[in-house]
PDB file of C-alpha atoms in Angstrom:
ATOM      1  CA  UNK A 791     147.214  40.325 -82.387  1.00  0.00           C
ATOM      2  CA  UNK A 792     144.251  37.757 -83.275  1.00  0.00           C
ATOM      3  CA  UNK A 793     141.250  35.749 -82.513  1.00  0.00           C
ATOM      4  CA  UNK A 794     139.959  33.074 -84.065  1.00  0.00           C
ATOM      5  CA  UNK A 795     136.618  32.265 -83.776  1.00  0.00           C
ATOM      6  CA  UNK A 796     135.544  29.063 -83.492  1.00  0.00           C
ATOM      7  CA  UNK A 797     131.514  27.933 -84.233  1.00  0.00           C
ATOM      8  CA  UNK A 798     129.067  26.944 -81.751  1.00  0.00           C
ATOM      9  CA  UNK A 799     128.475  23.912 -83.521  1.00  0.00           C
ATOM     10  CA  UNK A 800     131.154  22.483 -83.233  1.00  0.00           C
ATOM     11  CA  UNK A 801     132.189  23.205 -79.741  1.00  0.00           C
ATOM     12  CA  UNK A 802     128.535  21.779 -78.977  1.00  0.00           C
ATOM     13  CA  UNK A 803     129.414  18.131 -80.992  1.00  0.00           C
ATOM     14  CA  UNK A 804     133.173  17.303 -78.776  1.00  0.00           C
ATOM     15  CA  UNK A 805     130.302  18.104 -75.809  1.00  0.00           C
ATOM     16  CA  UNK A 806     127.804  15.482 -76.811  1.00  0.00           C
ATOM     17  CA  UNK A 807     131.109  13.513 -77.767  1.00  0.00           C
ATOM     18  CA  UNK A 808     131.713  13.244 -73.920  1.00  0.00           C
ATOM     19  CA  UNK A 809     135.302  11.807 -74.651  1.00  0.00           C
ATOM     20  CA  UNK A 810     138.414  13.307 -72.954  1.00  0.00           C
ATOM     21  CA  UNK A 811     140.819  14.909 -74.823  1.00  0.00           C
ATOM     22  CA  UNK A 812     142.065  17.326 -76.386  1.00  0.00           C
ATOM     23  CA  UNK A 813     140.215  17.818 -79.756  1.00  0.00           C
ATOM     24  CA  UNK A 814     141.377  20.420 -82.636  1.00  0.00           C
ATOM     25  CA  UNK A 815     138.562  22.167 -85.180  1.00  0.00           C
ATOM     26  CA  UNK A 816     139.301  23.781 -88.788  1.00  0.00           C
ATOM     27  CA  UNK A 817     138.422  27.525 -87.709  1.00  0.00           C
ATOM     28  CA  UNK A 818     136.567  28.662 -90.600  1.00  0.00           C
ATOM     29  CA  UNK A 819     137.630  32.748 -92.555  1.00  0.00           C
ATOM     30  CA  UNK A 820     134.922  34.417 -93.720  1.00  0.00           C
ATOM     31  CA  UNK A 821     131.929  33.993 -95.755  1.00  0.00           C
ATOM     32  CA  UNK A 822     132.252  30.164 -94.118  1.00  0.00           C
ATOM     33  CA  UNK A 823     130.610  30.098 -90.865  1.00  0.00           C
ATOM     34  CA  UNK A 824     127.034  28.626 -92.325  1.00  0.00           C
ATOM     35  CA  UNK A 825     128.938  25.891 -94.245  1.00  0.00           C
ATOM     36  CA  UNK A 826     131.377  25.625 -90.700  1.00  0.00           C
ATOM     37  CA  UNK A 827     127.696  25.342 -88.803  1.00  0.00           C
ATOM     38  CA  UNK A 828     126.001  23.050 -91.306  1.00  0.00           C
ATOM     39  CA  UNK A 829     129.088  20.160 -91.537  1.00  0.00           C
ATOM     40  CA  UNK A 830     128.417  17.364 -90.230  1.00  0.00           C
ATOM     41  CA  UNK A 831     131.211  13.980 -91.136  1.00  0.00           C
ATOM     42  CA  UNK A 832     133.645  16.368 -92.836  1.00  0.00           C
ATOM     43  CA  UNK A 833     136.871  18.076 -93.135  1.00  0.00           C
ATOM     44  CA  UNK A 834     135.186  20.578 -90.797  1.00  0.00           C
ATOM     45  CA  UNK A 835     133.926  18.692 -88.476  1.00  0.00           C
ATOM     46  CA  UNK A 836     135.977  18.562 -84.591  1.00  0.00           C
ATOM     47  CA  UNK A 837     138.266  15.851 -84.605  1.00  0.00           C
ATOM     48  CA  UNK A 838     140.123  14.126 -81.496  1.00  0.00           C
ATOM     49  CA  UNK A 839     144.396  14.157 -80.858  1.00  0.00           C
ATOM     50  CA  UNK A 840     144.785  10.581 -81.168  1.00  0.00           C
ATOM     51  CA  UNK A 841     146.202   8.013 -83.388  1.00  0.00           C
ATOM     52  CA  UNK A 842     147.794   4.197 -83.125  1.00  0.00           C
ATOM     53  CA  UNK A 843     150.754   3.366 -83.813  1.00  0.00           C
ATOM     54  CA  UNK A 844     152.534   2.025 -86.670  1.00  0.00           C
ATOM     55  CA  UNK A 845     155.378   0.442 -84.449  1.00  0.00           C
ATOM     56  CA  UNK A 846     154.404  -0.267 -81.303  1.00  0.00           C
ATOM     57  CA  UNK A 847     151.173  -0.644 -82.240  1.00  0.00           C
ATOM     58  CA  UNK A 848     149.629   1.427 -79.461  1.00  0.00           C
ATOM     59  CA  UNK A 849     147.425   4.631 -79.182  1.00  0.00           C
ATOM     60  CA  UNK A 850     148.438   7.265 -78.831  1.00  0.00           C
ATOM     61  CA  UNK A 851     146.785  11.577 -77.827  1.00  0.00           C
ATOM     62  CA  UNK A 852     146.927  14.047 -75.580  1.00  0.00           C
ATOM     63  CA  UNK A 853     145.222  14.592 -72.085  1.00  0.00           C
ATOM     64  CA  UNK A 854     144.593  18.051 -70.476  1.00  0.00           C
ATOM     65  CA  UNK A 855     145.189  17.618 -66.936  1.00  0.00           C
ATOM     66  CA  UNK A 856     143.648  21.405 -65.668  1.00  0.00           C
ATOM     67  CA  UNK A 857     140.309  23.152 -67.351  1.00  0.00           C
ATOM     68  CA  UNK A 858     141.044  26.021 -65.264  1.00  0.00           C
ATOM     69  CA  UNK A 859     144.328  27.194 -67.140  1.00  0.00           C
ATOM     70  CA  UNK A 860     147.031  27.359 -69.108  1.00  0.00           C
ATOM     71  CA  UNK A 861     149.110  24.054 -68.499  1.00  0.00           C
ATOM     72  CA  UNK A 862     150.354  22.042 -71.079  1.00  0.00           C
ATOM     73  CA  UNK A 863     149.048  18.612 -71.535  1.00  0.00           C
ATOM     74  CA  UNK A 864     150.550  15.194 -71.797  1.00  0.00           C
ATOM     75  CA  UNK A 865     150.538  12.738 -73.650  1.00  0.00           C
ATOM     76  CA  UNK A 866     149.596   8.856 -73.666  1.00  0.00           C
ATOM     77  CA  UNK A 867     150.869   5.977 -74.981  1.00  0.00           C
ATOM     78  CA  UNK A 868     149.150   2.759 -74.559  1.00  0.00           C
ATOM     79  CA  UNK A 869     147.798   3.641 -71.327  1.00  0.00           C
ATOM     80  CA  UNK A 870     150.507   5.230 -70.123  1.00  0.00           C
ATOM     81  CA  UNK A 871     151.407   9.359 -69.215  1.00  0.00           C
ATOM     82  CA  UNK A 872     154.031   9.867 -70.235  1.00  0.00           C
ATOM     83  CA  UNK A 873     154.587  12.619 -66.868  1.00  0.00           C
ATOM     84  CA  UNK A 874     153.932  12.626 -63.927  1.00  0.00           C
ATOM     85  CA  UNK A 875     150.587  14.139 -62.572  1.00  0.00           C
ATOM     86  CA  UNK A 876     149.929  13.616 -59.422  1.00  0.00           C
ATOM     87  CA  UNK A 877     151.027  17.295 -57.217  1.00  0.00           C
ATOM     88  CA  UNK A 878     152.776  17.576 -60.040  1.00  0.00           C
ATOM     89  CA  UNK A 879     152.447  19.212 -64.190  1.00  0.00           C
ATOM     90  CA  UNK A 880     154.240  18.697 -66.991  1.00  0.00           C
ATOM     91  CA  UNK A 881     155.580  21.888 -66.242  1.00  0.00           C
ATOM     92  CA  UNK A 882     156.858  21.149 -63.340  1.00  0.00           C
ATOM     93  CA  UNK A 883     158.212  17.402 -63.979  1.00  0.00           C
ATOM     94  CA  UNK A 884     160.536  19.299 -66.926  1.00  0.00           C
ATOM     95  CA  UNK A 885     161.774  21.674 -64.205  1.00  0.00           C
ATOM     96  CA  UNK A 886     163.142  19.080 -62.224  1.00  0.00           C
ATOM     97  CA  UNK A 887     164.444  16.423 -64.932  1.00  0.00           C
ATOM     98  CA  UNK A 888     166.885  20.246 -66.061  1.00  0.00           C
ATOM     99  CA  UNK A 889     167.941  21.180 -62.632  1.00  0.00           C
ATOM    100  CA  UNK A 890     168.920  17.674 -61.783  1.00  0.00           C
ATOM    101  CA  UNK A 891     171.557  18.674 -64.722  1.00  0.00           C
ATOM    102  CA  UNK A 892     172.970  21.367 -62.819  1.00  0.00           C
ATOM    103  CA  UNK A 893     174.087  24.326 -65.199  1.00  0.00           C
ATOM    104  CA  UNK A 894     175.096  22.159 -67.873  1.00  0.00           C
ATOM    105  CA  UNK A 895     175.059  24.525 -70.740  1.00  0.00           C
ATOM    106  CA  UNK A 896     176.425  23.903 -74.177  1.00  0.00           C
ATOM    107  CA  UNK A 897     175.028  20.688 -76.031  1.00  0.00           C
ATOM    108  CA  UNK A 898     172.333  18.666 -74.573  1.00  0.00           C
ATOM    109  CA  UNK A 899     170.901  14.961 -76.199  1.00  0.00           C
ATOM    110  CA  UNK A 900     167.375  14.899 -75.513  1.00  0.00           C
ATOM    111  CA  UNK A 901     166.774  10.633 -76.026  1.00  0.00           C
ATOM    112  CA  UNK A 902     163.109  10.446 -75.793  1.00  0.00           C
ATOM    113  CA  UNK A 903     161.411  13.301 -77.257  1.00  0.00           C
ATOM    114  CA  UNK A 904     157.787  12.013 -76.320  1.00  0.00           C
ATOM    115  CA  UNK A 905     156.155  16.174 -76.624  1.00  0.00           C
ATOM    116  CA  UNK A 906     159.374  18.344 -76.589  1.00  0.00           C
ATOM    117  CA  UNK A 907     159.189  19.772 -73.383  1.00  0.00           C
ATOM    118  CA  UNK A 908     162.895  18.777 -72.584  1.00  0.00           C
ATOM    119  CA  UNK A 909     163.965  19.690 -75.460  1.00  0.00           C
ATOM    120  CA  UNK A 910     161.619  23.268 -75.874  1.00  0.00           C
ATOM    121  CA  UNK A 911     162.961  23.870 -72.577  1.00  0.00           C
ATOM    122  CA  UNK A 912     166.656  22.750 -72.206  1.00  0.00           C
ATOM    123  CA  UNK A 913     166.814  25.397 -75.208  1.00  0.00           C
ATOM    124  CA  UNK A 914     165.781  28.290 -73.253  1.00  0.00           C
ATOM    125  CA  UNK A 915     168.218  27.420 -70.979  1.00  0.00           C
ATOM    126  CA  UNK A 916     170.977  30.193 -70.589  1.00  0.00           C
ATOM    127  CA  UNK A 917     174.327  28.556 -72.352  1.00  0.00           C
ATOM    128  CA  UNK A 918     172.885  26.304 -74.032  1.00  0.00           C
ATOM    129  CA  UNK A 919     173.858  26.769 -77.841  1.00  0.00           C
ATOM    130  CA  UNK A 920     172.348  23.356 -79.524  1.00  0.00           C
ATOM    131  CA  UNK A 921     170.236  20.374 -78.520  1.00  0.00           C
ATOM    132  CA  UNK A 922     169.391  17.295 -80.507  1.00  0.00           C
ATOM    133  CA  UNK A 923     166.574  15.844 -79.690  1.00  0.00           C
ATOM    134  CA  UNK A 924     165.987  11.579 -81.056  1.00  0.00           C
ATOM    135  CA  UNK A 925     162.336  10.531 -81.127  1.00  0.00           C
ATOM    136  CA  UNK A 926     161.371   6.862 -82.558  1.00  0.00           C
ATOM    137  CA  UNK A 927     157.746   6.885 -83.128  1.00  0.00           C
ATOM    138  CA  UNK A 928     155.732   9.046 -85.584  1.00  0.00           C
ATOM    139  CA  UNK A 929     152.461   8.801 -83.764  1.00  0.00           C
ATOM    140  CA  UNK A 930     154.305  10.997 -81.079  1.00  0.00           C
ATOM    141  CA  UNK A 931     155.416  13.935 -83.952  1.00  0.00           C
ATOM    142  CA  UNK A 932     151.835  13.986 -84.195  1.00  0.00           C
ATOM    143  CA  UNK A 933     150.836  14.734 -81.338  1.00  0.00           C
ATOM    144  CA  UNK A 934     153.841  17.066 -81.741  1.00  0.00           C
ATOM    145  CA  UNK A 935     151.976  19.002 -84.168  1.00  0.00           C
ATOM    146  CA  UNK A 936     148.894  19.155 -83.042  1.00  0.00           C
ATOM    147  CA  UNK A 937     150.296  20.935 -79.360  1.00  0.00           C
ATOM    148  CA  UNK A 938     150.653  24.234 -79.477  1.00  0.00           C
ATOM    149  CA  UNK A 939     153.241  23.244 -76.145  1.00  0.00           C
ATOM    150  CA  UNK A 940     155.334  21.776 -78.929  1.00  0.00           C
ATOM    151  CA  UNK A 941     156.084  24.980 -81.433  1.00  0.00           C
ATOM    152  CA  UNK A 942     159.073  24.859 -80.890  1.00  0.00           C
ATOM    153  CA  UNK A 943     160.059  22.294 -81.635  1.00  0.00           C
ATOM    154  CA  UNK A 944     159.587  23.353 -84.548  1.00  0.00           C
ATOM    155  CA  UNK A 945     159.981  26.627 -84.678  1.00  0.00           C
ATOM    156  CA  UNK A 946     163.664  27.164 -82.479  1.00  0.00           C
ATOM    157  CA  UNK A 947     167.243  27.080 -84.278  1.00  0.00           C
ATOM    158  CA  UNK A 948     169.018  25.177 -81.680  1.00  0.00           C
ATOM    159  CA  UNK A 949     166.820  22.208 -82.503  1.00  0.00           C
ATOM    160  CA  UNK A 950     167.363  19.152 -83.753  1.00  0.00           C
ATOM    161  CA  UNK A 951     164.841  16.299 -84.031  1.00  0.00           C
ATOM    162  CA  UNK A 952     166.186  12.882 -85.278  1.00  0.00           C
ATOM    163  CA  UNK A 953     163.748  10.566 -85.768  1.00  0.00           C
ATOM    164  CA  UNK A 954     164.456   6.673 -85.417  1.00  0.00           C
ATOM    165  CA  UNK A 955     165.214   4.015 -82.680  1.00  0.00           C
ATOM    166  CA  UNK A 956     167.778   5.711 -79.948  1.00  0.00           C
ATOM    167  CA  UNK A 957     169.457   1.896 -80.245  1.00  0.00           C
ATOM    168  CA  UNK A 958     170.548   2.508 -82.941  1.00  0.00           C
ATOM    169  CA  UNK A 959     171.125   6.543 -83.616  1.00  0.00           C
ATOM    170  CA  UNK A 960     173.157   6.815 -80.277  1.00  0.00           C
ATOM    171  CA  UNK A 961     176.246   4.715 -81.977  1.00  0.00           C
ATOM    172  CA  UNK A 962     176.084   7.169 -85.025  1.00  0.00           C
ATOM    173  CA  UNK A 963     176.302  11.167 -82.941  1.00  0.00           C
ATOM    174  CA  UNK A 964     180.046  11.679 -82.515  1.00  0.00           C
ATOM    175  CA  UNK A 965     181.935  10.980 -79.810  1.00  0.00           C
ATOM    176  CA  UNK A 966     182.075  13.145 -76.819  1.00  0.00           C
ATOM    177  CA  UNK A 967     180.022  15.714 -78.166  1.00  0.00           C
ATOM    178  CA  UNK A 968     177.204  17.088 -75.838  1.00  0.00           C
ATOM    179  CA  UNK A 969     177.790  18.153 -72.244  1.00  0.00           C
ATOM    180  CA  UNK A 970     174.508  17.028 -70.409  1.00  0.00           C
ATOM    181  CA  UNK A 971     171.885  14.607 -72.231  1.00  0.00           C
ATOM    182  CA  UNK A 972     168.631  13.811 -70.798  1.00  0.00           C
ATOM    183  CA  UNK A 973     167.142   9.889 -71.173  1.00  0.00           C
ATOM    184  CA  UNK A 974     164.221  10.368 -70.578  1.00  0.00           C
ATOM    185  CA  UNK A 975     162.625   7.141 -71.757  1.00  0.00           C
ATOM    186  CA  UNK A 976     159.126   5.042 -71.915  1.00  0.00           C
ATOM    187  CA  UNK A 977     158.336   2.347 -68.795  1.00  0.00           C
ATOM    188  CA  UNK A 978     160.522  -0.859 -68.565  1.00  0.00           C
ATOM    189  CA  UNK A 979     157.422  -2.371 -69.338  1.00  0.00           C
ATOM    190  CA  UNK A 980     157.503  -0.946 -73.204  1.00  0.00           C
ATOM    191  CA  UNK A 981     160.572   0.046 -74.076  1.00  0.00           C
ATOM    192  CA  UNK A 982     163.636  -1.922 -71.872  1.00  0.00           C
ATOM    193  CA  UNK A 983     165.552  -2.126 -74.035  1.00  0.00           C
ATOM    194  CA  UNK A 984     166.740   1.502 -73.421  1.00  0.00           C
ATOM    195  CA  UNK A 985     167.012   1.087 -69.759  1.00  0.00           C
ATOM    196  CA  UNK A 986     170.486  -1.293 -71.090  1.00  0.00           C
ATOM    197  CA  UNK A 987     174.007  -1.914 -70.778  1.00  0.00           C
ATOM    198  CA  UNK A 988     174.852  -1.119 -74.641  1.00  0.00           C
ATOM    199  CA  UNK A 989     171.990   2.369 -74.198  1.00  0.00           C
ATOM    200  CA  UNK A 990     174.083   3.387 -71.197  1.00  0.00           C
ATOM    201  CA  UNK A 991     177.471   2.274 -71.948  1.00  0.00           C
ATOM    202  CA  UNK A 992     176.114   4.909 -75.961  1.00  0.00           C
ATOM    203  CA  UNK A 993     175.633   7.357 -73.697  1.00  0.00           C
ATOM    204  CA  UNK A 994     178.214   7.759 -71.823  1.00  0.00           C
ATOM    205  CA  UNK A 995     180.866   7.310 -75.135  1.00  0.00           C
ATOM    206  CA  UNK A 996     177.950  10.598 -76.556  1.00  0.00           C
ATOM    207  CA  UNK A 997     179.351  12.701 -72.999  1.00  0.00           C
ATOM    208  CA  UNK A 998     182.360  14.822 -72.450  1.00  0.00           C
ATOM    209  CA  UNK A 999     184.373  13.303 -69.437  1.00  0.00           C
ATOM    210  CA  UNK A1000     181.850  15.654 -66.566  1.00  0.00           C
ATOM    211  CA  UNK A1001     178.934  15.921 -68.911  1.00  0.00           C
ATOM    212  CA  UNK A1002     175.938  15.262 -67.175  1.00  0.00           C
ATOM    213  CA  UNK A1003     173.313  13.054 -67.222  1.00  0.00           C
ATOM    214  CA  UNK A1004     169.796  12.712 -66.274  1.00  0.00           C
ATOM    215  CA  UNK A1005     167.776   9.467 -66.705  1.00  0.00           C
ATOM    216  CA  UNK A1006     163.943   9.449 -65.533  1.00  0.00           C
ATOM    217  CA  UNK A1007     163.155   6.329 -63.971  1.00  0.00           C
ATOM    218  CA  UNK A1008     159.638   7.028 -61.894  1.00  0.00           C
ATOM    219  CA  UNK A1009     158.679   7.171 -58.381  1.00  0.00           C
ATOM    220  CA  UNK A1010     161.832   5.566 -56.085  1.00  0.00           C
ATOM    221  CA  UNK A1011     159.518   4.911 -53.307  1.00  0.00           C
ATOM    222  CA  UNK A1012     156.958   2.180 -55.731  1.00  0.00           C
ATOM    223  CA  UNK A1013     158.636  -0.849 -54.865  1.00  0.00           C
ATOM    224  CA  UNK A1014     158.189  -2.049 -59.053  1.00  0.00           C
ATOM    225  CA  UNK A1015     160.816   1.533 -59.769  1.00  0.00           C
ATOM    226  CA  UNK A1016     162.380   0.705 -56.249  1.00  0.00           C
ATOM    227  CA  UNK A1017     164.169  -2.180 -57.562  1.00  0.00           C
ATOM    228  CA  UNK A1018     164.407  -1.100 -61.011  1.00  0.00           C
ATOM    229  CA  UNK A1019     166.267   2.240 -59.808  1.00  0.00           C
ATOM    230  CA  UNK A1020     169.434  -1.113 -58.348  1.00  0.00           C
ATOM    231  CA  UNK A1021     169.379  -2.142 -61.168  1.00  0.00           C
ATOM    232  CA  UNK A1022     170.428   0.877 -63.291  1.00  0.00           C
ATOM    233  CA  UNK A1023     172.476   3.075 -60.709  1.00  0.00           C
ATOM    234  CA  UNK A1024     174.349  -0.292 -61.570  1.00  0.00           C
ATOM    235  CA  UNK A1025     174.132  -0.624 -64.939  1.00  0.00           C
ATOM    236  CA  UNK A1026     175.571   3.472 -65.104  1.00  0.00           C
ATOM    237  CA  UNK A1027     178.371   2.988 -63.395  1.00  0.00           C
ATOM    238  CA  UNK A1028     179.827  -0.090 -64.893  1.00  0.00           C
ATOM    239  CA  UNK A1029     179.162   2.046 -68.250  1.00  0.00           C
ATOM    240  CA  UNK A1030     181.018   4.632 -66.772  1.00  0.00           C
ATOM    241  CA  UNK A1031     179.420   7.416 -64.713  1.00  0.00           C
ATOM    242  CA  UNK A1032     179.071   8.461 -60.947  1.00  0.00           C
ATOM    243  CA  UNK A1033     175.297   8.411 -60.431  1.00  0.00           C
ATOM    244  CA  UNK A1034     173.713   8.351 -57.723  1.00  0.00           C
ATOM    245  CA  UNK A1035     168.795   9.352 -57.286  1.00  0.00           C
ATOM    246  CA  UNK A1036     167.733  12.106 -57.557  1.00  0.00           C
ATOM    247  CA  UNK A1037     164.239  11.807 -55.461  1.00  0.00           C
ATOM    248  CA  UNK A1038     162.843  14.904 -56.528  1.00  0.00           C
ATOM    249  CA  UNK A1039     163.029  14.071 -60.686  1.00  0.00           C
ATOM    250  CA  UNK A1040     161.975  10.433 -60.249  1.00  0.00           C
ATOM    251  CA  UNK A1041     165.196   9.573 -61.515  1.00  0.00           C
ATOM    252  CA  UNK A1042     168.849   9.255 -61.263  1.00  0.00           C
ATOM    253  CA  UNK A1043     171.319  11.809 -62.254  1.00  0.00           C
ATOM    254  CA  UNK A1044     175.026  10.507 -63.439  1.00  0.00           C
ATOM    255  CA  UNK A1045     178.722  12.112 -64.399  1.00  0.00           C
ATOM    256  CA  UNK A1046     180.518  10.952 -66.931  1.00  0.00           C
ATOM    257  CA  UNK A1047     184.462   9.158 -65.441  1.00  0.00           C
TER     258      UNK A1047
END
């Protein structure tokens, strides 16, 4: 076991900035503490975990949710939280999505990695041999690397990370390769192409008959998402799935015919 001692000056500097978010600090080794205390705007100074996506021109950052317990943070992309946060934390949100798959093991596809909580939790499931996860944005990969709860993404040999546009990556993957899939795109306003019939057909091609897809959509009780659910259900059925709403997970569970 080891303990990282962060100089008080670092913590004081972060508090004085009064900017909510996740911060990272350089933890000085023996003999460096004095220099670190004197550091101002150099490589030793604390920095907020945030950036600007070159692909989308949207800001991206980590957002802590509970100061009293070690709850995984969520990511904020273009003003949208990437996880449910009302009455549930990202870990519970992830559990609900995987529970919608039932006890499917084998190979799991995760579309839109985000912070990687779904891919990591899927890899820990009994019977899962492989997880393939697709992320579009290098800015999100930088958030993953800065987030301790995402470390398994880079350490677990079960997990294969693919960087690219899902609309281009999905057709390149082998037909019938996966037993289950989680499709967790950003809001429809940000990525409408990921809610298209073409993408649903690509997902159906990748799943074995009887394979299960969970598609996160949003709160089925909200007016906007309610309209979206109807169209998604119709397109999934047209793509070759038997689909039904899964309200507890804010999405749709579909079985490949």
